[in-house]
Amino acid sequence: MDRIRIGGGRILTGAIPISGAKNAALPLMIASLLTRETLTLHNVPRLSDVRLLMRILGNHGIDAAISGKRIGQSEESGETITLCARDIVDTTAPYELVSRMRASFWVIAPLLARMGEARVSLPGGCAIGTRPVDLLLMALEKLGVEIEIDGGYAVARAPKGLIGGEIDFPKVTVGGTHVALMAAVMAKGETTIINAAREPEIVDLAECLTKMGAKIEGAGTERIVIEGVPRLDGAHHHVLPDRIETGTYAMAVAMTGGDVLLEGARRDLLDSALAALEGTGAHIAQEEAGLRIKRNGGGILPVDITTEPFPGFPTDLQAQFMALMTRAEGNSRIHETIFENRFMHVQELARLGAKISLDGDVAVVEGRRKLKGAQVMATDLRASVSLVIAGLAAQGETVVNRVYHLDRGFEALEKKLARCGADIERLSGEK
Ligand code: UD1
C-alpha cells in the first residue's frame, strides 16, 4: 500500500494546475446512460473513482474509451473520455461495485429512464455518517417509479414509463438533485424540483444534459423545472474545475505561507471558503490564468465556520480548514451541519499535536499549536488531505498511510505540491 512522506516547514511558491471536478465528472459519466449516442467528456481528472465508474458503466454495456495524448497536452491536462451506451445489456448494479463508490447508486435514474427498470444495490454504511438514499428513492417515486427493497437492493420499475411530477426535497441533497434531474429529462411532461441543491456540479450536469437536448430551467437555483423530451443525443462537454481541489491547495498555501497560482481555478465556485481564508489573513486574487493565493510573514488569524449547502462553506473543505486552524493565533469553532461523524480527522490531527475538542457537531480548535511530524492514517478522502496540509507545517517528518483514499479524489497530489517546493514524495508499495 502506498504512503506519502512529507518533510514539513517549506513555503509553497509556483503554480498548480487545477483538475476537472470529480464530483461533476461522476454524474456526467452516469448521464451517458441516457443516450444511444456518444457523450464525449473533456478535462476528466485521472482518479481511481473515475476508473471504477468506467468499470461500473461497462457492466451496463457502455463502451468507454480514453483518448490518447494530443499536441500541446501535458501529463497534467485532463483526459478526454468517450462513453457510448448504444444498448444497455444489464440493469443491475451489483453490491461489489456500488459498495465501493456511493455515487454509482445514481445509475438508477438513467437506467429507469432508458429501460423502465433498475436493480441497484443500496450503498450501505459509510465512514462519514449514515448517508441514506431515502430522498433519492422518494424523488423517483414522485415520477411514477415503484420501488421495493429486496435483499439489499433497490428494485425499481416504471411500468408506464417515467411521468413528470413535483419533487419537494425536505433537505438539500446533491445526489438527490442529480437523480431527480436525470430521471426527469426524459419523463413524460413537466417536473419541478423544489429545494434543489445549487452546487456548481448540478449546473454542470444540467448544462451537459441541455447540450444533449434536455429542456431544463433554473439549475443553480432552488427551483428547477424540466420539460421531458422523448430522447437525448450525444454531446461534447468540458468538466468544470474542481472547487474542492482549489480550496485544498489554497488552504495549504495559507498554512505554509508563499505565493501560488491555482491555474484554471474560479473564485465564483468557492466564494465562501475563500472569504473564510481571507479572514485568516491570506490574500486571494482572481487573475486571467486562475486564482493567486498568497500569505506572507504574518500569522494565521482564527475564523469560525459552519458548513452548509452551496453557496455556504463546503463540508468537503471542513477537514482542511481545521488543519489550518490548528496553527491560528487563537481558538476557532467549526460547526459541521451536513454530515454527522465527519470529524474522524480530529484524532489523527491530534497525533501531530493538534488540540481539538468535540461537542456534538461542533469542534473547538485550539490554535497556536506547534505541530510535530508523526505516522498518521488516512480515513476518508477529505480527511486524509487535511493530514497532508498539517504535515506541510509540522516539524520533521509526517507519513500518511492508506493514501488510496487520496487517489480517489486528488490527481497527482504529491507532484503538484512538490512542483511548488514542498518536500513530499510517494513511497510506493511499502508497508
Ligand atoms: C455529495 C458529494 C460529497 C459532498 C456532499 C455534500 C458527490 C459525488 N459527492 O454527496 O462530496 O460531501 O454532496 O456536499 O458529489 N441525505 C439523506 N437522504 C438521502 C440523501 C442524502 O438524508 O437520500 C442527507 C445526507 O445524509 C447528508 C445530506 O443529506 O446529511 C446531504 O447529502 P448529499 O448532498 O446527498 O450528499 P451526496 O450527494 O452523497
Coordinates of C-alpha atoms and ligand atoms in Angstrom, one line a residue:
M1 CA 0.0 0.0 0.0
D2 CA 1.4 3.4 -0.9
R3 CA 2.2 6.0 1.7
I4 CA 3.1 9.7 1.4
R5 CA 6.1 11.2 3.2
I6 CA 6.2 14.9 4.0
G7 CA 9.0 16.9 5.4
G8 CA 7.4 19.9 7.0
G9 CA 8.4 23.6 7.1
R10 CA 8.7 24.6 3.4
I11 CA 6.8 27.5 1.9
L12 CA 5.0 27.0 -1.3
T13 CA 5.7 29.0 -4.4
G14 CA 4.8 28.4 -8.1
A15 CA 1.8 27.2 -10.0
I16 CA -0.6 24.2 -9.6
P17 CA -2.9 23.2 -12.4
I18 CA -6.4 22.5 -11.1
S19 CA -8.1 19.4 -12.4
G20 CA -11.6 18.8 -13.6
A21 CA -14.1 18.3 -10.7
K22 CA -14.5 14.7 -9.6
N23 CA -18.0 15.5 -8.3
A24 CA -19.0 16.8 -11.7
A25 CA -17.2 14.1 -13.8
L26 CA -19.1 11.2 -12.0
P27 CA -22.7 12.4 -12.6
L28 CA -21.7 13.4 -16.2
M29 CA -20.3 10.0 -16.9
I30 CA -23.5 8.4 -15.5
A31 CA -25.6 10.7 -17.7
S32 CA -24.1 8.9 -20.7
L33 CA -26.5 6.0 -20.0
L34 CA -29.4 8.3 -21.1
T35 CA -28.5 8.2 -24.8
R36 CA -27.6 5.7 -27.5
E37 CA -25.2 8.3 -28.9
T38 CA -21.7 9.1 -27.8
L39 CA -21.0 11.5 -25.0
T40 CA -17.5 13.0 -25.0
L41 CA -16.2 14.5 -21.8
H42 CA -13.1 16.7 -21.8
N43 CA -11.0 17.7 -18.7
V44 CA -11.8 14.5 -16.8
P45 CA -9.5 14.0 -13.8
R46 CA -7.2 11.0 -13.6
L47 CA -8.7 9.5 -10.4
S48 CA -9.4 6.0 -9.2
D49 CA -13.1 6.9 -8.7
V50 CA -13.3 7.7 -12.4
R51 CA -11.7 4.4 -13.4
L52 CA -14.0 2.5 -11.1
L53 CA -17.1 4.2 -12.5
M54 CA -15.9 3.3 -16.0
R55 CA -16.0 -0.3 -14.9
I56 CA -19.4 0.0 -13.4
L57 CA -20.8 1.6 -16.6
G58 CA -19.1 -1.1 -18.6
N59 CA -21.1 -3.6 -16.7
H60 CA -24.3 -2.0 -18.0
G61 CA -23.0 -2.2 -21.6
I62 CA -21.3 1.1 -22.1
D63 CA -18.3 1.3 -24.4
A64 CA -15.8 3.7 -22.8
A65 CA -12.5 4.9 -24.2
I66 CA -9.8 7.3 -23.0
S67 CA -8.3 9.3 -25.9
G68 CA -4.6 9.4 -26.3
K69 CA -2.4 12.5 -25.7
R70 CA -2.9 15.4 -28.1
I71 CA -0.5 18.1 -29.3
G72 CA 0.1 20.7 -26.5
Q73 CA -1.1 18.5 -23.7
S74 CA 0.9 17.8 -20.6
E75 CA 0.6 15.0 -18.2
E76 CA -1.5 17.3 -16.1
S77 CA -4.1 18.1 -18.8
G78 CA -7.3 16.3 -18.1
E79 CA -8.3 13.3 -20.1
T80 CA -10.9 13.1 -22.8
I81 CA -13.2 10.1 -22.5
T82 CA -15.9 8.9 -24.8
L83 CA -18.9 6.9 -23.5
C84 CA -21.5 5.2 -25.6
A85 CA -24.4 3.3 -24.2
R86 CA -25.9 2.1 -27.6
D87 CA -27.5 -0.9 -25.9
I88 CA -27.9 -1.3 -22.2
V89 CA -27.4 -5.0 -21.6
D90 CA -27.7 -5.2 -17.8
T91 CA -29.9 -3.1 -15.5
T92 CA -28.4 -4.5 -12.3
A93 CA -25.7 -2.6 -10.4
P94 CA -24.2 -5.2 -8.1
Y95 CA -23.1 -4.7 -4.4
E96 CA -19.4 -5.5 -5.2
L97 CA -19.3 -2.3 -7.3
V98 CA -21.8 0.1 -5.7
S99 CA -20.4 -0.5 -2.2
R100 CA -17.0 0.9 -3.4
M101 CA -18.4 4.2 -4.5
R102 CA -21.6 5.7 -3.3
A103 CA -22.2 7.9 -6.3
S104 CA -22.6 4.8 -8.5
F105 CA -26.1 4.4 -6.9
W106 CA -27.1 7.3 -9.2
V107 CA -27.2 5.0 -12.2
I108 CA -30.7 4.1 -11.0
A109 CA -32.1 7.2 -12.6
P110 CA -30.9 6.8 -16.2
L111 CA -31.5 3.0 -16.1
L112 CA -35.1 3.7 -15.3
A113 CA -35.3 6.4 -17.9
R114 CA -34.0 4.2 -20.7
M115 CA -35.1 0.7 -19.7
G116 CA -38.1 1.3 -17.3
E117 CA -36.4 -0.9 -14.6
A118 CA -33.2 -1.0 -12.5
R119 CA -31.9 -3.2 -9.7
V120 CA -29.2 -1.3 -7.8
S121 CA -27.5 -2.3 -4.6
L122 CA -28.0 0.0 -1.6
P123 CA -24.7 1.7 -0.9
G124 CA -24.6 0.6 2.7
G125 CA -22.8 2.3 5.6
C126 CA -20.2 4.9 5.1
A127 CA -17.4 6.3 7.2
I128 CA -18.9 9.8 7.3
G129 CA -22.3 9.2 8.7
T130 CA -25.3 7.1 7.6
R131 CA -25.8 8.8 4.2
P132 CA -29.1 7.2 3.4
V133 CA -30.7 7.2 -0.1
D134 CA -34.3 7.7 1.1
L135 CA -34.6 11.1 -0.6
L136 CA -33.3 9.7 -3.9
L137 CA -35.9 7.0 -3.8
M138 CA -38.6 9.5 -2.8
A139 CA -37.8 11.6 -5.9
L140 CA -38.1 8.6 -8.2
E141 CA -41.5 7.6 -6.6
K142 CA -42.8 11.1 -7.4
L143 CA -42.1 10.4 -11.1
G144 CA -44.2 7.2 -11.0
V145 CA -41.5 4.6 -10.0
E146 CA -42.4 1.6 -7.9
I147 CA -39.6 0.6 -5.6
E148 CA -39.1 -2.4 -3.4
I149 CA -36.1 -3.2 -1.2
D150 CA -35.2 -6.8 -1.7
G151 CA -32.0 -8.5 -0.5
G152 CA -30.1 -5.2 -0.1
Y153 CA -31.1 -4.0 -3.5
A154 CA -33.5 -1.2 -4.6
V155 CA -35.6 -2.9 -7.2
A156 CA -37.3 -0.1 -9.2
R157 CA -39.8 -0.3 -12.0
A158 CA -41.6 2.3 -14.1
P159 CA -44.2 0.2 -15.8
K160 CA -45.8 3.2 -17.5
G161 CA -42.5 5.0 -18.1
L162 CA -41.4 8.0 -16.0
I163 CA -44.1 10.6 -15.6
G164 CA -43.3 14.2 -14.7
G165 CA -44.2 15.4 -11.2
E166 CA -43.3 17.7 -8.3
I167 CA -40.3 16.7 -6.1
D168 CA -40.0 18.7 -2.9
F169 CA -36.8 17.8 -1.0
P170 CA -37.2 18.3 2.8
K171 CA -33.4 18.6 2.9
V172 CA -30.9 19.8 0.3
T173 CA -29.3 16.8 -1.3
V174 CA -26.7 16.9 -4.1
G175 CA -27.2 13.2 -5.1
G176 CA -31.0 13.6 -4.8
T177 CA -30.9 16.5 -7.2
H178 CA -28.7 14.7 -9.7
V179 CA -31.0 11.7 -9.6
A180 CA -34.1 13.8 -10.0
L181 CA -32.6 15.7 -13.0
M182 CA -31.5 12.6 -14.8
A183 CA -34.9 10.9 -14.2
A184 CA -36.9 13.9 -15.3
V185 CA -35.2 14.8 -18.5
M186 CA -36.9 12.0 -20.4
A187 CA -40.1 11.7 -18.3
K188 CA -43.5 12.5 -19.9
G189 CA -44.5 16.1 -19.1
E190 CA -43.1 18.6 -16.7
T191 CA -41.2 18.1 -13.4
T192 CA -40.5 20.7 -10.8
I193 CA -37.7 20.1 -8.3
I194 CA -38.2 22.3 -5.1
N195 CA -35.4 22.9 -2.6
A196 CA -32.9 21.6 -5.2
A197 CA -29.1 21.6 -4.5
R198 CA -27.4 24.6 -6.1
E199 CA -23.9 23.2 -6.2
P200 CA -21.9 24.2 -9.4
E201 CA -21.7 20.4 -10.2
I202 CA -25.5 20.4 -10.6
V203 CA -25.3 23.3 -13.0
D204 CA -22.5 21.5 -14.9
L205 CA -24.7 18.4 -15.3
A206 CA -27.7 20.5 -16.3
E207 CA -25.6 22.2 -19.0
C208 CA -24.4 18.9 -20.4
L209 CA -28.0 17.5 -20.4
T210 CA -29.1 20.6 -22.2
K211 CA -26.5 20.1 -24.9
M212 CA -27.8 16.6 -25.2
G213 CA -31.3 18.0 -25.9
A214 CA -32.9 18.3 -22.5
K215 CA -35.1 21.2 -21.5
I216 CA -34.1 22.5 -18.1
E217 CA -34.6 25.8 -16.4
G218 CA -33.4 27.1 -13.1
A219 CA -30.3 24.9 -12.5
G220 CA -28.2 26.7 -9.9
T221 CA -31.4 28.0 -8.1
E222 CA -33.5 26.1 -5.6
R223 CA -36.3 25.5 -8.1
I224 CA -35.6 23.6 -11.3
V225 CA -38.2 23.0 -14.0
I226 CA -37.7 20.2 -16.5
E227 CA -39.8 19.6 -19.6
G228 CA -39.4 15.9 -20.6
V229 CA -38.2 15.1 -24.1
P230 CA -38.5 11.7 -25.8
R231 CA -34.8 11.1 -26.4
L232 CA -31.4 12.6 -25.9
D233 CA -28.4 12.8 -28.3
G234 CA -24.7 12.8 -27.8
A235 CA -22.7 15.9 -26.9
H236 CA -19.2 17.2 -26.1
H237 CA -18.8 18.7 -22.6
H238 CA -15.8 20.2 -20.7
V239 CA -15.9 19.3 -16.9
L240 CA -15.7 22.4 -14.7
P241 CA -12.6 23.0 -12.4
D242 CA -12.6 21.2 -9.1
R243 CA -13.5 23.7 -6.4
I244 CA -12.6 21.3 -3.6
E245 CA -9.1 20.7 -5.0
T246 CA -8.8 24.5 -5.4
G247 CA -9.8 25.2 -1.8
T248 CA -7.5 22.4 -0.6
Y249 CA -4.4 23.9 -2.2
A250 CA -5.4 27.4 -1.2
M251 CA -5.5 26.2 2.4
A252 CA -2.1 24.6 2.0
V253 CA -0.6 27.9 0.9
A254 CA -2.4 29.7 3.8
M255 CA -0.8 27.2 6.1
T256 CA 2.8 27.3 4.8
G257 CA 2.9 30.8 3.5
G258 CA 4.1 31.6 0.0
D259 CA 2.6 32.6 -3.4
V260 CA 0.9 30.1 -5.7
L261 CA -1.2 30.4 -8.8
L262 CA -4.0 27.9 -9.0
E263 CA -4.3 27.5 -12.7
G264 CA -7.8 27.4 -14.1
A265 CA -9.5 27.9 -10.7
R266 CA -12.6 30.2 -10.4
R267 CA -13.5 32.3 -7.4
D268 CA -17.2 32.1 -8.0
L269 CA -17.1 28.3 -7.4
L270 CA -16.0 28.7 -3.8
D271 CA -16.6 32.2 -2.6
S272 CA -17.5 31.4 0.9
A273 CA -14.4 29.2 1.6
L274 CA -12.2 31.9 0.1
A275 CA -13.8 34.6 2.2
A276 CA -13.0 32.5 5.3
L277 CA -9.4 32.1 4.1
E278 CA -9.1 35.9 3.6
G279 CA -10.3 36.2 7.2
T280 CA -7.3 34.2 8.2
G281 CA -5.0 36.7 6.6
A282 CA -4.4 35.1 3.2
H283 CA -4.6 37.3 0.0
I284 CA -6.6 35.9 -2.9
A285 CA -6.8 37.5 -6.4
Q286 CA -8.6 36.3 -9.5
E287 CA -6.3 36.5 -12.5
E288 CA -6.9 35.6 -16.0
A289 CA -5.0 32.3 -15.7
G290 CA -6.6 31.3 -12.3
L291 CA -6.6 32.2 -8.7
R292 CA -3.5 33.6 -6.9
I293 CA -3.2 32.9 -3.2
K294 CA -0.5 34.5 -1.0
R295 CA 0.4 34.7 2.6
N296 CA 3.5 36.5 3.7
G297 CA 5.0 36.6 7.1
G298 CA 2.0 37.5 9.3
G299 CA 0.3 34.9 11.5
I300 CA -2.9 33.0 10.7
L301 CA -6.0 34.5 12.3
P302 CA -8.7 32.3 13.8
V303 CA -12.0 32.2 11.9
D304 CA -15.2 30.3 12.8
I305 CA -17.0 28.4 10.1
T306 CA -20.3 26.5 9.6
T307 CA -20.6 24.0 6.8
E308 CA -23.7 24.5 4.6
P309 CA -25.0 23.5 1.2
F310 CA -23.7 25.7 -1.7
P311 CA -23.1 28.7 -1.7
G312 CA -22.2 28.1 2.0
F313 CA -18.8 26.8 3.3
P314 CA -18.5 23.2 1.8
T315 CA -18.3 20.2 4.1
D316 CA -15.6 18.8 1.7
L317 CA -13.2 21.6 2.9
Q318 CA -14.0 21.3 6.6
A319 CA -11.2 19.0 7.5
Q320 CA -8.6 21.0 5.6
F321 CA -9.8 24.2 7.3
M322 CA -9.5 22.5 10.6
A323 CA -5.9 21.6 9.9
L324 CA -5.2 25.3 9.1
M325 CA -6.9 26.4 12.3
T326 CA -4.5 24.3 14.5
R327 CA -1.9 26.9 13.7
A328 CA -4.1 30.0 14.1
E329 CA -3.3 32.7 16.7
G330 CA -6.3 31.8 18.8
N331 CA -9.2 29.4 19.1
S332 CA -11.8 28.7 16.4
R333 CA -15.1 26.9 16.2
I334 CA -16.0 24.6 13.4
H335 CA -19.7 23.6 13.0
E336 CA -20.4 20.6 10.7
T337 CA -24.1 20.6 9.7
I338 CA -24.1 18.4 6.6
F339 CA -22.7 15.0 7.8
E340 CA -22.7 13.6 11.3
N341 CA -19.4 11.9 12.3
R342 CA -17.4 13.9 9.9
F343 CA -14.7 14.5 12.4
M344 CA -12.5 11.4 12.1
H345 CA -9.5 13.5 11.2
V346 CA -9.6 15.0 14.7
Q347 CA -7.9 12.0 16.2
E348 CA -5.2 11.9 13.5
L349 CA -4.6 15.6 13.7
A350 CA -4.1 15.1 17.4
R351 CA -1.2 12.7 16.7
L352 CA 0.5 15.7 15.1
G353 CA 0.0 17.8 18.2
A354 CA -3.4 19.4 17.4
K355 CA -5.7 20.1 20.3
I356 CA -9.4 19.9 19.3
S357 CA -12.4 19.3 21.5
L358 CA -15.6 17.9 20.1
D359 CA -19.1 18.6 21.3
G360 CA -21.7 17.0 19.0
D361 CA -21.4 18.7 15.7
V362 CA -19.1 21.4 16.9
A363 CA -15.3 21.2 17.1
V364 CA -13.3 23.8 19.0
V365 CA -9.8 24.1 17.7
E366 CA -7.1 25.4 20.0
G367 CA -4.7 27.5 17.9
R368 CA -1.0 28.3 18.4
R369 CA -0.1 24.6 18.4
K370 CA 3.3 23.6 17.2
L371 CA 2.7 20.5 15.0
K372 CA 5.3 17.7 15.0
G373 CA 5.5 15.1 12.3
A374 CA 4.2 11.6 13.0
Q375 CA 2.7 8.5 11.3
V376 CA -0.9 9.1 10.6
M377 CA -3.7 7.2 8.8
A378 CA -6.0 8.5 6.0
T379 CA -9.6 7.7 7.0
D380 CA -11.6 9.2 4.1
L381 CA -11.0 11.3 1.1
R382 CA -11.1 14.8 2.5
A383 CA -9.8 13.9 6.0
S384 CA -6.7 12.5 4.5
V385 CA -5.7 15.6 2.7
S386 CA -6.1 17.6 5.9
L387 CA -3.3 15.4 7.3
V388 CA -1.2 16.4 4.3
I389 CA -1.8 20.1 5.0
A390 CA -0.9 19.7 8.6
G391 CA 2.2 17.7 7.7
L392 CA 3.4 20.6 5.4
A393 CA 3.5 22.8 8.5
A394 CA 4.7 20.2 11.0
Q395 CA 8.3 20.0 12.3
G396 CA 10.1 16.9 10.9
E397 CA 8.6 14.0 9.0
T398 CA 5.0 13.0 8.6
V399 CA 4.0 9.8 6.9
V400 CA 0.4 9.4 5.7
N401 CA -0.7 5.8 5.4
R402 CA -3.6 4.4 3.3
V403 CA -3.3 7.0 0.6
Y404 CA -5.7 5.2 -1.7
H405 CA -8.2 7.5 -0.2
L406 CA -6.3 10.4 -1.6
D407 CA -6.1 8.8 -5.0
R408 CA -9.9 8.6 -5.2
G409 CA -10.2 12.4 -5.3
F410 CA -6.8 14.2 -5.8
E411 CA -4.9 13.9 -9.0
A412 CA -1.1 13.8 -8.7
L413 CA -1.3 15.4 -5.3
E414 CA 2.4 14.9 -4.4
K415 CA 3.6 16.0 -7.8
K416 CA 1.5 19.2 -7.7
L417 CA 2.8 20.1 -4.2
A418 CA 6.4 19.1 -5.0
R419 CA 6.4 21.5 -8.0
C420 CA 5.8 24.3 -5.6
G421 CA 8.7 23.4 -3.3
A422 CA 7.1 21.0 -0.8
D423 CA 9.2 18.2 0.4
I424 CA 6.8 15.4 -0.4
E425 CA 7.0 12.0 -2.0
R426 CA 5.1 8.8 -2.5
L427 CA 6.6 5.7 -1.1
S428 CA 5.3 3.0 -3.4
G429 CA 4.1 -0.4 -2.3
E430 CA 5.8 -0.3 1.1
K431 CA 4.1 -1.2 4.3
Ligands
UD1_1 C1 -22.2 14.9 -2.5 C2 -20.7 14.9 -2.8 C3 -19.9 14.9 -1.5 C4 -20.3 16.1 -0.6 C5 -21.8 16.1 -0.4 C6 -22.3 17.4 0.3 C7 -20.5 13.8 -4.9 C8 -20.0 12.6 -5.6 N1 -20.4 13.7 -3.6 O1 -22.5 13.7 -1.8 O2 -18.5 15.0 -1.8 O3 -19.7 16.0 0.7 O4 -22.5 16.1 -1.7 O5 -21.9 18.5 -0.3 O6 -20.9 14.7 -5.5 N2 -29.4 12.6 2.8 C9 -30.4 12.0 3.3 N3 -31.2 11.2 2.5 C10 -30.8 11.0 1.2 C11 -29.7 11.7 0.6 C12 -29.0 12.5 1.5 O7 -30.8 12.1 4.5 O8 -31.5 10.2 0.4 C13 -28.6 13.5 3.7 C14 -27.1 13.1 3.9 O9 -27.0 12.1 4.9 C15 -26.5 14.4 4.3 C16 -27.2 15.4 3.4 O10 -28.4 14.8 3.1 O11 -26.7 14.6 5.6 C17 -26.5 15.9 2.2 O12 -26.1 14.7 1.4 P1 -25.9 14.8 -0.2 O13 -25.9 16.2 -0.6 O14 -27.0 13.9 -0.8 O15 -24.5 14.2 -0.4 P2 -24.0 13.2 -1.6 O16 -24.8 13.6 -2.8 O17 -24.0 11.8 -1.1

